[in-house]
JSON list of C-alpha atoms and ligand atoms in Angstrom, two decimals:
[
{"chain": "L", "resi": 1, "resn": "UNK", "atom": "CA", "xyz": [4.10, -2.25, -11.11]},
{"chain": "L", "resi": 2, "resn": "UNK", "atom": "CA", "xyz": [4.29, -5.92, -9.12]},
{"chain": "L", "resi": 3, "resn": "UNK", "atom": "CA", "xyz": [7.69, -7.35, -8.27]},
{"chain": "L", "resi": 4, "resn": "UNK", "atom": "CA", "xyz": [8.30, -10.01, -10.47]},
{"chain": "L", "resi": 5, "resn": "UNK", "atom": "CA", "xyz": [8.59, -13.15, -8.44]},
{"chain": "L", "resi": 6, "resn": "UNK", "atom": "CA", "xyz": [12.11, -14.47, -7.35]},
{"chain": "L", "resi": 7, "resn": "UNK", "atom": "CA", "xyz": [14.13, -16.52, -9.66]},
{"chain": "L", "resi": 8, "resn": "UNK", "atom": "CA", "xyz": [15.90, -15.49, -12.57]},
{"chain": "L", "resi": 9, "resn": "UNK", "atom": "CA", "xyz": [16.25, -12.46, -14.10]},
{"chain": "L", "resi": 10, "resn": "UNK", "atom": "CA", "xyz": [18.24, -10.64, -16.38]},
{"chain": "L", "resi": 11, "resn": "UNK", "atom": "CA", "xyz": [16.94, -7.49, -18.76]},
{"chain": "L", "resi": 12, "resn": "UNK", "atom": "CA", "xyz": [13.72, -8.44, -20.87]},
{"chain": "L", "resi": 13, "resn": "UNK", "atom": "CA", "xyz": [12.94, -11.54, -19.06]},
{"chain": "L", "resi": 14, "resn": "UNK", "atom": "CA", "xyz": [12.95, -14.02, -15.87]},
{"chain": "L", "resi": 15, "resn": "UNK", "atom": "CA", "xyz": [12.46, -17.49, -14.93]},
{"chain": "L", "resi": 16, "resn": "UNK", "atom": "CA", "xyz": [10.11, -18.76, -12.05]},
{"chain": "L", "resi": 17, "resn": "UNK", "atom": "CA", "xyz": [8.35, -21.12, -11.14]},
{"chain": "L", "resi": 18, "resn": "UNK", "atom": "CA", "xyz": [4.69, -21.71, -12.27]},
{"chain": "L", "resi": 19, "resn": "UNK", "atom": "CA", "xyz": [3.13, -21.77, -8.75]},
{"chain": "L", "resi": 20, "resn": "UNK", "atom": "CA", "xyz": [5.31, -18.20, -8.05]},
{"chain": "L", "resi": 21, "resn": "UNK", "atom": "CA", "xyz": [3.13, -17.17, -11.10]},
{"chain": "L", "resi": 22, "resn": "UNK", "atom": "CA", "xyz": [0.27, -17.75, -10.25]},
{"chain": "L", "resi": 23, "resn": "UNK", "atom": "CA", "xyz": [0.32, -16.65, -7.26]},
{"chain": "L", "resi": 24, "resn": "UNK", "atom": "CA", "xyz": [1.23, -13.27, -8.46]},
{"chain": "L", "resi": 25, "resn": "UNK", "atom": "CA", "xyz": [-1.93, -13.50, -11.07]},
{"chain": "L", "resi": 26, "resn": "UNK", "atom": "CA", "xyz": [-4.07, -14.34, -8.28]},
{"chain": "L", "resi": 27, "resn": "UNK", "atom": "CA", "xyz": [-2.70, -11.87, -5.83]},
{"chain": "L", "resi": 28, "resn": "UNK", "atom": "CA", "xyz": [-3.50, -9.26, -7.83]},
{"chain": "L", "resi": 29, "resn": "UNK", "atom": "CA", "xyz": [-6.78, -9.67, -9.31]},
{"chain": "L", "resi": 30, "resn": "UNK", "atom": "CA", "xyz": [-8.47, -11.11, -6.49]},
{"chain": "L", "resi": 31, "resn": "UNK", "atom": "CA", "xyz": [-12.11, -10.20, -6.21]},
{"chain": "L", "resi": 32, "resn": "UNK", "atom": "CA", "xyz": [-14.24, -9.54, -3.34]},
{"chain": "L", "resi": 33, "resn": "UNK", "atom": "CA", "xyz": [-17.70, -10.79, -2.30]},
{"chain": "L", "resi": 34, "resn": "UNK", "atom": "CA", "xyz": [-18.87, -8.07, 0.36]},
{"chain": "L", "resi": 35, "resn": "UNK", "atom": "CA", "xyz": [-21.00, -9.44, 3.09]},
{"chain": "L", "resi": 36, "resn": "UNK", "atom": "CA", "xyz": [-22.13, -6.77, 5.15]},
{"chain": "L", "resi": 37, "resn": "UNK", "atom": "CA", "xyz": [-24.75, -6.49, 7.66]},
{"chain": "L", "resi": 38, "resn": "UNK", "atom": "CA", "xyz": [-23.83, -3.32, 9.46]},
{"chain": "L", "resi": 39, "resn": "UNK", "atom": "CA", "xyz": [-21.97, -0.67, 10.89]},
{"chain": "L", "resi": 40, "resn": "UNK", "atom": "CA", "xyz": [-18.34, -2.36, 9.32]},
{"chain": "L", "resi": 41, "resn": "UNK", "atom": "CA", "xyz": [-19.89, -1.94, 5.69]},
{"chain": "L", "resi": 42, "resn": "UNK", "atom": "CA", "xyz": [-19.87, 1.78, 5.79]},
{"chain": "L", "resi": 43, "resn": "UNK", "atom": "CA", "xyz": [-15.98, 1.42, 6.51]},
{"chain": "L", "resi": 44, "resn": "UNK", "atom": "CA", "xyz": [-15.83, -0.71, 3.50]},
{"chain": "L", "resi": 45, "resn": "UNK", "atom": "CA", "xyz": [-17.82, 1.80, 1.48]},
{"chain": "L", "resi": 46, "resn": "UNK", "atom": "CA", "xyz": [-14.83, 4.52, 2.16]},
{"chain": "L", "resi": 47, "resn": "UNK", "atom": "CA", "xyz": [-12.17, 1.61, 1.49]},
{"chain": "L", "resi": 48, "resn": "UNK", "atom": "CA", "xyz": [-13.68, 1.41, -2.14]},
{"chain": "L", "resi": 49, "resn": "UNK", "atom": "CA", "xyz": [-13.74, 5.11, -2.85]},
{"chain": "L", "resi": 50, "resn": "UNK", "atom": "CA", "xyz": [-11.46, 7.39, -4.36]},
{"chain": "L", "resi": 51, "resn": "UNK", "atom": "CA", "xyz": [-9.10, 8.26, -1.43]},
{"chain": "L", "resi": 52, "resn": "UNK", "atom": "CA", "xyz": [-8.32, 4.64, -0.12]},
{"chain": "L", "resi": 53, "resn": "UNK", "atom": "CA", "xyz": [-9.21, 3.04, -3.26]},
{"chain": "L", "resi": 54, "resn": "UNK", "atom": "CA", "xyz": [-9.33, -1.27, -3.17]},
{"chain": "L", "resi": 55, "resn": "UNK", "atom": "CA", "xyz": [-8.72, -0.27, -6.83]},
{"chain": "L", "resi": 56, "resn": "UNK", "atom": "CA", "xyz": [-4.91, -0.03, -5.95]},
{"chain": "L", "resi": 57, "resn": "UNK", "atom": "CA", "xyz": [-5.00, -3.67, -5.30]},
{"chain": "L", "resi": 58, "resn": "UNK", "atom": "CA", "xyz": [-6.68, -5.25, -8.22]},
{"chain": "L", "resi": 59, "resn": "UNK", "atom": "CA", "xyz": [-9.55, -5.99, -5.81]},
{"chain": "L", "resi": 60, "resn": "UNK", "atom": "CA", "xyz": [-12.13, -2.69, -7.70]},
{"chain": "L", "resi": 61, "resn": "UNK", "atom": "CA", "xyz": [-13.98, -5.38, -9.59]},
{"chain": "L", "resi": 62, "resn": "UNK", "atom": "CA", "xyz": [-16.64, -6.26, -6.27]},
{"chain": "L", "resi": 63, "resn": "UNK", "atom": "CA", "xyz": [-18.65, -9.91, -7.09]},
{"chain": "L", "resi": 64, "resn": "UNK", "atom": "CA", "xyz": [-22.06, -10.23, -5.72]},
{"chain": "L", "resi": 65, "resn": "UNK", "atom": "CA", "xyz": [-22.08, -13.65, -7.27]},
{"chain": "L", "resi": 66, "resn": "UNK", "atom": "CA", "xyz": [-20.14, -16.19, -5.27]},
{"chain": "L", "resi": 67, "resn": "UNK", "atom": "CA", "xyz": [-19.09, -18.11, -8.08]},
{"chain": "L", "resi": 68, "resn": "UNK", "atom": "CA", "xyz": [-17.12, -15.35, -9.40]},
{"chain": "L", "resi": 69, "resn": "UNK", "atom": "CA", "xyz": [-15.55, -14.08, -6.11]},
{"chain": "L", "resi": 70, "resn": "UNK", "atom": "CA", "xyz": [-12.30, -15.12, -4.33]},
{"chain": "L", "resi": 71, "resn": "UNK", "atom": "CA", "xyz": [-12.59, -13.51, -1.38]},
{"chain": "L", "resi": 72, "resn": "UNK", "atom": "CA", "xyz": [-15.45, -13.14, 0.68]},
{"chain": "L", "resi": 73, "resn": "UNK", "atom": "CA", "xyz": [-15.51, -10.43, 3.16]},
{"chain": "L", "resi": 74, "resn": "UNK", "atom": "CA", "xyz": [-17.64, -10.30, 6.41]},
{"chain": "L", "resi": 75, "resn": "UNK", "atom": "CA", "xyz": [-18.69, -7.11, 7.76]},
{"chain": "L", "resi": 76, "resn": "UNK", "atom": "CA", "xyz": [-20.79, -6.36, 10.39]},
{"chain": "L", "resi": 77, "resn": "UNK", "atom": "CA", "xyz": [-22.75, -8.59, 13.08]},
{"chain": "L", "resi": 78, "resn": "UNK", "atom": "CA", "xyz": [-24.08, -12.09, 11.97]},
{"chain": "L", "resi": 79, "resn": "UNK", "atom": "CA", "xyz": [-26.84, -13.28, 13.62]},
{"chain": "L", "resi": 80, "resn": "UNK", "atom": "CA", "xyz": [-27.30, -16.72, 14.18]},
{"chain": "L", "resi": 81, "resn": "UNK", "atom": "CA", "xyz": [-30.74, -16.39, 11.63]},
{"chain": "L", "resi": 82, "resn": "UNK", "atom": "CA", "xyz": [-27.88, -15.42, 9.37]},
{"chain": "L", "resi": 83, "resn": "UNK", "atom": "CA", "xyz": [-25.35, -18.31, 9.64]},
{"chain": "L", "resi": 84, "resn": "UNK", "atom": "CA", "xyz": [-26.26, -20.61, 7.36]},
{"chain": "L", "resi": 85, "resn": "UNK", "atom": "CA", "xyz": [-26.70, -17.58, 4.38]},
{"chain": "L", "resi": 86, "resn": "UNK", "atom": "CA", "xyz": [-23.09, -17.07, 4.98]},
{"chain": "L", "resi": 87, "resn": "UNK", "atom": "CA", "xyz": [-22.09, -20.40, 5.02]},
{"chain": "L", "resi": 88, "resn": "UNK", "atom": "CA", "xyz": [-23.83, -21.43, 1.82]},
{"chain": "L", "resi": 89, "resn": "UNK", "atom": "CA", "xyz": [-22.54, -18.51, 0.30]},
{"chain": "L", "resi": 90, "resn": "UNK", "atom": "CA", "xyz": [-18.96, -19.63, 1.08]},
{"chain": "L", "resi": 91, "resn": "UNK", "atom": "CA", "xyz": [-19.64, -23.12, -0.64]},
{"chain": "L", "resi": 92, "resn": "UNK", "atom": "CA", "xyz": [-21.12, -21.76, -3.37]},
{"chain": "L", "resi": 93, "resn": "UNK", "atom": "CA", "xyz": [-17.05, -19.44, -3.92]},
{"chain": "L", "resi": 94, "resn": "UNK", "atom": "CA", "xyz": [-15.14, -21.95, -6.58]},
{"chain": "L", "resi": 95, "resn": "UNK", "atom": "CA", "xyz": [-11.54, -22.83, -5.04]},
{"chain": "L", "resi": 96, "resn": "UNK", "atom": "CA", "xyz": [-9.36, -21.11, -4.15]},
{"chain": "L", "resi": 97, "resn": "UNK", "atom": "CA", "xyz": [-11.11, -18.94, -1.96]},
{"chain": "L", "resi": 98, "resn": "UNK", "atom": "CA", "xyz": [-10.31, -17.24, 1.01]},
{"chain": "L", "resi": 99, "resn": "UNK", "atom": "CA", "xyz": [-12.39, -15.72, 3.67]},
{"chain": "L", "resi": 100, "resn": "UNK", "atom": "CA", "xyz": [-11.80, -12.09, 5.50]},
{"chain": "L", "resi": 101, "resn": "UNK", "atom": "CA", "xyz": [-13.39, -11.64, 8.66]},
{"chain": "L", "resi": 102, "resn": "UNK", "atom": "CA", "xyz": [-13.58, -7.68, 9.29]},
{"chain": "L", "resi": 103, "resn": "UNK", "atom": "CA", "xyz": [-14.21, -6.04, 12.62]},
{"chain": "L", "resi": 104, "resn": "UNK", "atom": "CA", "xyz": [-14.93, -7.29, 16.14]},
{"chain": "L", "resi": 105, "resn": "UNK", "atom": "CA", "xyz": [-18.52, -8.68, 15.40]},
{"chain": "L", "resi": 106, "resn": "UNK", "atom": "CA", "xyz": [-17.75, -10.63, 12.55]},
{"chain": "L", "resi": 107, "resn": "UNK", "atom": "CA", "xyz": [-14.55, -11.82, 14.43]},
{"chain": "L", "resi": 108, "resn": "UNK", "atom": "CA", "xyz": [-16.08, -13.01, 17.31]},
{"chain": "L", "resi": 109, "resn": "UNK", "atom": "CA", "xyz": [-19.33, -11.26, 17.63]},
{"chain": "L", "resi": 110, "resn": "UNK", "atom": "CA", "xyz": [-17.89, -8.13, 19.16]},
{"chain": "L", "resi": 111, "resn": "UNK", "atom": "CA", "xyz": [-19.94, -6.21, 22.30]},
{"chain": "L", "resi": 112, "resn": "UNK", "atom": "CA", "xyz": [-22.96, -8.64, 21.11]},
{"chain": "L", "resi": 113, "resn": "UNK", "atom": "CA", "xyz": [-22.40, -10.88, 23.53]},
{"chain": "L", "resi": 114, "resn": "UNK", "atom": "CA", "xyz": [-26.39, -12.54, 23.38]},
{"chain": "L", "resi": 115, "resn": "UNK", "atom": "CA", "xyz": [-28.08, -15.72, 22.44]},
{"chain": "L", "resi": 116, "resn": "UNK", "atom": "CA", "xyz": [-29.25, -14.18, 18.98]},
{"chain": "L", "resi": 117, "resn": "UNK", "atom": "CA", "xyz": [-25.64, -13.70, 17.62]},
{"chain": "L", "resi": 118, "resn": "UNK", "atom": "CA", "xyz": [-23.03, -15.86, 16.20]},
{"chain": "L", "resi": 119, "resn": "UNK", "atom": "CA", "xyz": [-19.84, -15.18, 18.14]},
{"chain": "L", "resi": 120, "resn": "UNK", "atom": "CA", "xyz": [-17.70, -15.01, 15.55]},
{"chain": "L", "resi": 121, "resn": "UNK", "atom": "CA", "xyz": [-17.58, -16.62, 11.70]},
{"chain": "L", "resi": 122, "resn": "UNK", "atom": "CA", "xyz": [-14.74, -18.89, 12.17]},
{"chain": "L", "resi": 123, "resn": "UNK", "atom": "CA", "xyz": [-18.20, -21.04, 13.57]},
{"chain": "L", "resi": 124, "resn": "UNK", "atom": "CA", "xyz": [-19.17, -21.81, 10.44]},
{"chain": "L", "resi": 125, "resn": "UNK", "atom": "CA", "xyz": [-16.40, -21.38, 8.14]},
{"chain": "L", "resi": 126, "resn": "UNK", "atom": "CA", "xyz": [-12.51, -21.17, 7.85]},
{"chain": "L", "resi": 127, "resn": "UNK", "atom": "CA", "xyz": [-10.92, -17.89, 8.00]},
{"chain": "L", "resi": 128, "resn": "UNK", "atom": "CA", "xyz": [-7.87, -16.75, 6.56]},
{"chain": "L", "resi": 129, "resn": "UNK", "atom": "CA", "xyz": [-7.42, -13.23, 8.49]},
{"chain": "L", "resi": 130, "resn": "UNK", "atom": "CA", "xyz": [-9.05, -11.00, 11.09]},
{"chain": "L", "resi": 131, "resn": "UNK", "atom": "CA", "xyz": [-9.30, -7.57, 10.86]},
{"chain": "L", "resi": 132, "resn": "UNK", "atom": "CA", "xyz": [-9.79, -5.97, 14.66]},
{"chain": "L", "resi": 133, "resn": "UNK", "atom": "CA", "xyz": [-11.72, -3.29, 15.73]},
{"chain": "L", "resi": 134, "resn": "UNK", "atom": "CA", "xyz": [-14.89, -1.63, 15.86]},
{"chain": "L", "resi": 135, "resn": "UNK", "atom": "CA", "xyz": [-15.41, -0.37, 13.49]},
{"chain": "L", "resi": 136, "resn": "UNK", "atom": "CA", "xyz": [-11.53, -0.83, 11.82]},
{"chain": "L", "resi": 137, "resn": "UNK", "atom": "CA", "xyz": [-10.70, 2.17, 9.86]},
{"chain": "L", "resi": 138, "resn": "UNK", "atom": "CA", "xyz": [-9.59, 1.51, 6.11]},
{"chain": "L", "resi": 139, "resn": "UNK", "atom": "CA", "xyz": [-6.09, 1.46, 6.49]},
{"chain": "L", "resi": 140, "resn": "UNK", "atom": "CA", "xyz": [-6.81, -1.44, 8.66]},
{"chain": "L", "resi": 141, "resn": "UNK", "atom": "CA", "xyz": [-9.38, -3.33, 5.70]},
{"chain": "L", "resi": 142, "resn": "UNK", "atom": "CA", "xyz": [-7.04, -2.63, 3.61]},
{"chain": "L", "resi": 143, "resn": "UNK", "atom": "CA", "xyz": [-3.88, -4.07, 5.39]},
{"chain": "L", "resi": 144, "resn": "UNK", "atom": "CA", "xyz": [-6.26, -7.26, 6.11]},
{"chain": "L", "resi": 145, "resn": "UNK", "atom": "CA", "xyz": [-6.48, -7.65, 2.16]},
{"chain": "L", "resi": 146, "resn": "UNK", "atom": "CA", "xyz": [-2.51, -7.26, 1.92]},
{"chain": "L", "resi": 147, "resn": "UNK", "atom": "CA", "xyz": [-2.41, -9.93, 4.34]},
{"chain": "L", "resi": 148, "resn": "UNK", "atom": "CA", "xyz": [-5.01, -12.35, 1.74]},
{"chain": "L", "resi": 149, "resn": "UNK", "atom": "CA", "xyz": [-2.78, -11.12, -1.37]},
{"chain": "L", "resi": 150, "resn": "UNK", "atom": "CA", "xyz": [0.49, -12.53, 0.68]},
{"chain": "L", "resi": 151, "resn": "UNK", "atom": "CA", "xyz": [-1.44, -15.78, 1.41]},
{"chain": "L", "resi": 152, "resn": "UNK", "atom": "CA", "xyz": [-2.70, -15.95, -2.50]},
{"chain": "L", "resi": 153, "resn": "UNK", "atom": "CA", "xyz": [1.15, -15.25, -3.98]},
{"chain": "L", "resi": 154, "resn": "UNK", "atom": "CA", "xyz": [2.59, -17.75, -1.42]},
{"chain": "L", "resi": 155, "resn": "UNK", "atom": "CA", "xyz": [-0.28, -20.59, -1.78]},
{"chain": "L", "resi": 156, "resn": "UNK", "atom": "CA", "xyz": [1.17, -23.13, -3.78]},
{"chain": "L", "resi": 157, "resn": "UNK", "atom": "CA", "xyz": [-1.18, -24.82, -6.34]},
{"chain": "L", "resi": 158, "resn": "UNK", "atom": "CA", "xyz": [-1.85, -28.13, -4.80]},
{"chain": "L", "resi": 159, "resn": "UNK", "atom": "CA", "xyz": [-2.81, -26.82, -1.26]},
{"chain": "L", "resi": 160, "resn": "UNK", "atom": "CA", "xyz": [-6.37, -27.31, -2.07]},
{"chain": "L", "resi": 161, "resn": "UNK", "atom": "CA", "xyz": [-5.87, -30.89, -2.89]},
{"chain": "L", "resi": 162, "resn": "UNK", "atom": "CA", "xyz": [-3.68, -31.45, 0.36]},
{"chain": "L", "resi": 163, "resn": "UNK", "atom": "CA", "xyz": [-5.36, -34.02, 3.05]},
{"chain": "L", "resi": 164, "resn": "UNK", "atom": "CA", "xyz": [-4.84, -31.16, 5.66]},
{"chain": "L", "resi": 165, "resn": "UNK", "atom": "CA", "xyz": [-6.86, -28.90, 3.55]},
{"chain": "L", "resi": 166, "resn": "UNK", "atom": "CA", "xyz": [-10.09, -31.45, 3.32]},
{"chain": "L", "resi": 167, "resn": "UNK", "atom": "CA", "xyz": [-9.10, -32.00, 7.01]},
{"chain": "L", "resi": 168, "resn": "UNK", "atom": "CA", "xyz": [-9.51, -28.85, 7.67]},
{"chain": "L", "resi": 169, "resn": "UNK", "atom": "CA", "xyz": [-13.31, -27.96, 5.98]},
{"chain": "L", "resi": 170, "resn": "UNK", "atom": "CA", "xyz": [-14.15, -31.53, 6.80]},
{"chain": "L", "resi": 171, "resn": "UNK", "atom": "CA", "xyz": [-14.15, -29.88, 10.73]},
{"chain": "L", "resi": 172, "resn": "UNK", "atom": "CA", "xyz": [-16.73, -27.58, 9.11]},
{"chain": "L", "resi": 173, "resn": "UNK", "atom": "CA", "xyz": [-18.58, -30.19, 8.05]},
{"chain": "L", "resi": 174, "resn": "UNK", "atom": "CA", "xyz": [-17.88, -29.30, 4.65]},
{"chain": "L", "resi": 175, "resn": "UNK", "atom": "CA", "xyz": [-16.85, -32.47, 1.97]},
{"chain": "N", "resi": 201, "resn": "LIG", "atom": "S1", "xyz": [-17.57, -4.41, 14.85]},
{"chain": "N", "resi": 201, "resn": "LIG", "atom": "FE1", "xyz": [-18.49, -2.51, 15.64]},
{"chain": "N", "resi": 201, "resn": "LIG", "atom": "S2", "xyz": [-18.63, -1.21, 13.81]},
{"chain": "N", "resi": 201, "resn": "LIG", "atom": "FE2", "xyz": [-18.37, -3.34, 13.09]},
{"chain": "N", "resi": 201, "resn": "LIG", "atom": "S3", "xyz": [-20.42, -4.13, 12.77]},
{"chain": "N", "resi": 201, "resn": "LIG", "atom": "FE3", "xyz": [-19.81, -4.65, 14.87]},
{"chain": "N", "resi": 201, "resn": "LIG", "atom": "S4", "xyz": [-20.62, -2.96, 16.14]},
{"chain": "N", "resi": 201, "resn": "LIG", "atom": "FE4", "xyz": [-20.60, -2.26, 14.01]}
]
Protein backbone atom coordinates (compact mmCIF):
# COMPACT_ATOMS: atom_id res chain seq x y z
CA UNK A 1 0.00 0.00 0.00
CA UNK A 2 1.18 3.92 -0.85
CA UNK A 3 1.11 6.48 1.94
CA UNK A 4 -1.62 8.59 1.37
CA UNK A 5 -0.31 12.07 0.80
CA UNK A 6 -0.15 14.62 3.76
CA UNK A 7 -3.14 16.57 4.70
CA UNK A 8 -6.06 15.47 6.39
CA UNK A 9 -7.03 12.41 7.58
CA UNK A 10 -9.24 10.80 9.81
CA UNK A 11 -10.70 6.93 9.41
CA UNK A 12 -12.33 6.31 5.85
CA UNK A 13 -11.04 9.36 4.26
CA UNK A 14 -8.44 12.42 3.78
CA UNK A 15 -8.11 15.69 2.25
CA UNK A 16 -5.14 16.83 -0.06
CA UNK A 17 -4.40 18.69 -2.42
CA UNK A 18 -4.95 17.84 -6.15
CA UNK A 19 -1.27 18.26 -7.26
CA UNK A 20 -0.31 15.81 -3.93
CA UNK A 21 -2.66 13.46 -5.95
CA UNK A 22 -1.44 13.33 -8.73
CA UNK A 23 1.65 13.04 -7.98
CA UNK A 24 0.97 9.92 -6.12
CA UNK A 25 -1.02 8.54 -9.44
CA UNK A 26 1.90 9.33 -11.42
CA UNK A 27 4.49 8.05 -9.04
CA UNK A 28 3.20 4.93 -9.12
CA UNK A 29 2.29 3.94 -12.48
CA UNK A 30 5.04 5.43 -14.25
CA UNK A 31 6.14 3.55 -17.31
CA UNK A 32 9.42 2.97 -18.77
CA UNK A 33 10.80 3.31 -22.31
CA UNK A 34 14.11 1.08 -22.20
CA UNK A 35 16.86 2.36 -24.36
CA UNK A 36 19.56 0.04 -24.29
CA UNK A 37 22.51 -0.42 -26.37
CA UNK A 38 24.69 -2.63 -24.25
CA UNK A 39 26.23 -4.15 -21.46
CA UNK A 40 23.75 -1.87 -18.81
CA UNK A 41 20.60 -3.60 -20.50
CA UNK A 42 21.40 -6.99 -19.21
CA UNK A 43 21.33 -5.30 -15.63
CA UNK A 44 17.99 -4.02 -16.53
CA UNK A 45 16.88 -7.42 -17.76
CA UNK A 46 17.52 -8.84 -13.97
CA UNK A 47 15.83 -5.51 -12.54
CA UNK A 48 12.56 -6.65 -14.41
CA UNK A 49 12.60 -10.26 -13.29
CA UNK A 50 11.16 -12.02 -10.55
CA UNK A 51 13.73 -11.40 -7.73
CA UNK A 52 14.16 -7.51 -8.09
CA UNK A 53 10.99 -7.06 -9.80
CA UNK A 54 10.27 -3.11 -11.36
CA UNK A 55 6.82 -4.72 -10.85
CA UNK A 56 7.03 -3.56 -7.11
CA UNK A 57 6.98 -0.07 -8.36
CA UNK A 58 4.16 0.16 -10.78
CA UNK A 59 6.86 0.55 -13.45
CA UNK A 60 6.14 -3.74 -14.95
CA UNK A 61 4.14 -2.27 -17.80
CA UNK A 62 7.65 -1.48 -20.22
CA UNK A 63 6.53 1.07 -23.42
CA UNK A 64 8.40 0.64 -26.57
CA UNK A 65 6.25 3.42 -27.92
CA UNK A 66 7.35 6.84 -26.74
CA UNK A 67 4.08 8.26 -26.72
CA UNK A 68 2.98 5.99 -24.08
CA UNK A 69 6.11 6.09 -21.82
CA UNK A 70 7.05 8.47 -18.95
CA UNK A 71 10.25 7.60 -18.36
CA UNK A 72 12.83 6.88 -20.69
CA UNK A 73 15.75 4.96 -19.55
CA UNK A 74 19.29 4.97 -21.15
CA UNK A 75 21.39 2.03 -20.90
CA UNK A 76 24.46 1.33 -22.33
CA UNK A 77 26.98 3.43 -24.63
CA UNK A 78 25.48 5.98 -27.17
CA UNK A 79 27.35 6.63 -29.98
CA UNK A 80 27.32 9.79 -31.51
CA UNK A 81 25.53 7.83 -34.90
CA UNK A 82 23.02 7.27 -32.13
CA UNK A 83 22.28 10.76 -30.72
CA UNK A 84 19.80 12.06 -32.59
CA UNK A 85 17.59 8.42 -32.30
CA UNK A 86 17.61 9.20 -28.69
CA UNK A 87 16.83 12.58 -28.88
CA UNK A 88 13.86 12.23 -31.20
CA UNK A 89 12.71 9.57 -29.17
CA UNK A 90 12.61 11.89 -26.12
CA UNK A 91 10.40 14.48 -28.12
CA UNK A 92 8.30 12.12 -29.34
CA UNK A 93 7.48 11.10 -24.81
CA UNK A 94 4.09 13.36 -24.16
CA UNK A 95 4.76 15.64 -20.93
CA UNK A 96 5.55 14.93 -18.21
CA UNK A 97 8.39 12.93 -18.88
CA UNK A 98 11.44 12.32 -17.23
CA UNK A 99 14.67 10.92 -18.37
CA UNK A 100 17.02 8.18 -16.40
CA UNK A 101 20.44 8.04 -17.38
CA UNK A 102 21.84 4.48 -16.15
CA UNK A 103 25.48 3.58 -15.83
CA UNK A 104 28.77 5.36 -16.55
CA UNK A 105 28.44 5.35 -20.46
CA UNK A 106 25.17 6.70 -20.70
CA UNK A 107 26.18 9.24 -17.91
CA UNK A 108 29.01 10.55 -19.43
CA UNK A 109 30.25 8.02 -21.85
CA UNK A 110 32.05 5.95 -19.27
CA UNK A 111 35.82 4.30 -20.20
CA UNK A 112 34.75 5.33 -23.98
CA UNK A 113 36.56 8.15 -23.95
CA UNK A 114 36.82 8.42 -28.25
CA UNK A 115 35.61 10.61 -31.01
CA UNK A 116 32.78 8.00 -31.96
CA UNK A 117 30.91 8.34 -28.57
CA UNK A 118 28.65 10.79 -27.02
CA UNK A 119 30.08 11.60 -23.59
CA UNK A 120 27.23 11.48 -21.82
CA UNK A 121 23.18 12.08 -22.66
CA UNK A 122 22.69 15.15 -20.73
CA UNK A 123 24.25 16.40 -24.54
CA UNK A 124 21.26 16.08 -26.04
CA UNK A 125 18.63 15.98 -23.56
CA UNK A 126 17.69 16.90 -19.88
CA UNK A 127 18.16 14.40 -17.27
CA UNK A 128 16.45 13.93 -14.18
CA UNK A 129 18.90 11.29 -12.37
CA UNK A 130 22.12 9.36 -12.85
CA UNK A 131 22.61 6.07 -11.95
CA UNK A 132 26.66 5.35 -11.45
CA UNK A 133 28.55 2.55 -12.23
CA UNK A 134 29.57 0.08 -14.63
CA UNK A 135 27.62 -1.80 -14.94
CA UNK A 136 25.21 -0.60 -11.65
CA UNK A 137 23.74 -3.58 -10.07
CA UNK A 138 19.80 -3.52 -9.66
CA UNK A 139 19.53 -2.32 -6.36
CA UNK A 140 21.20 0.65 -7.79
CA UNK A 141 18.45 0.90 -11.15
CA UNK A 142 16.15 0.47 -8.95
CA UNK A 143 17.02 3.19 -6.29
CA UNK A 144 17.53 5.58 -9.52
CA UNK A 145 13.68 4.92 -10.28
CA UNK A 146 12.81 5.72 -6.47
CA UNK A 147 14.62 8.79 -7.01
CA UNK A 148 12.12 9.60 -10.54
CA UNK A 149 8.95 8.41 -8.37
CA UNK A 150 10.07 11.20 -5.58
CA UNK A 151 10.49 13.78 -8.40
CA UNK A 152 6.93 12.61 -10.06
CA UNK A 153 4.93 12.79 -6.38
CA UNK A 154 6.67 16.15 -5.61
CA UNK A 155 6.29 17.80 -9.29
CA UNK A 156 3.61 20.11 -9.01
CA UNK A 157 1.25 20.33 -12.05
CA UNK A 158 2.22 23.54 -13.63
CA UNK A 159 6.06 22.90 -13.70
CA UNK A 160 5.84 22.06 -17.29
CA UNK A 161 4.27 25.32 -18.12
CA UNK A 162 6.90 27.28 -15.91
CA UNK A 163 9.31 29.78 -18.06
CA UNK A 164 12.28 27.93 -16.32
CA UNK A 165 11.04 24.73 -17.67
CA UNK A 166 10.91 26.03 -21.59
CA UNK A 167 14.19 27.72 -20.45
CA UNK A 168 15.50 24.85 -19.69
CA UNK A 169 14.73 22.46 -23.13
CA UNK A 170 14.99 25.69 -25.03
CA UNK A 171 19.09 25.11 -24.04
CA UNK A 172 18.44 21.81 -25.86
CA UNK A 173 17.25 23.41 -28.58
CA UNK A 174 14.01 21.98 -27.99
CA UNK A 175 10.64 24.57 -28.40
S1 LIG B 1 28.55 1.58 -18.18
FE1 LIG B 1 29.84 -0.26 -18.32
S2 LIG B 1 28.35 -1.94 -18.20
FE2 LIG B 1 27.20 -0.07 -18.75
S3 LIG B 1 27.11 -0.04 -20.98
FE3 LIG B 1 28.92 1.13 -20.35
S4 LIG B 1 30.62 -0.37 -20.41
FE4 LIG B 1 28.69 -1.53 -20.38
Amino acid sequence: MVESPPGLEGQGFFATSLDSLVGLARANSLWPLPFATSCCGIEFMSTMASHYDIGRFGAERLSFSARQADVLMVMGTIAKKMAPVVKQVYLQMAEPRWVLSVGACACSGGIFDTYSVLQGIDRIIPVDVYVPGCPPRPEQILDGFMQIQELAKKESTRRRNMPEYKALLASYGIE
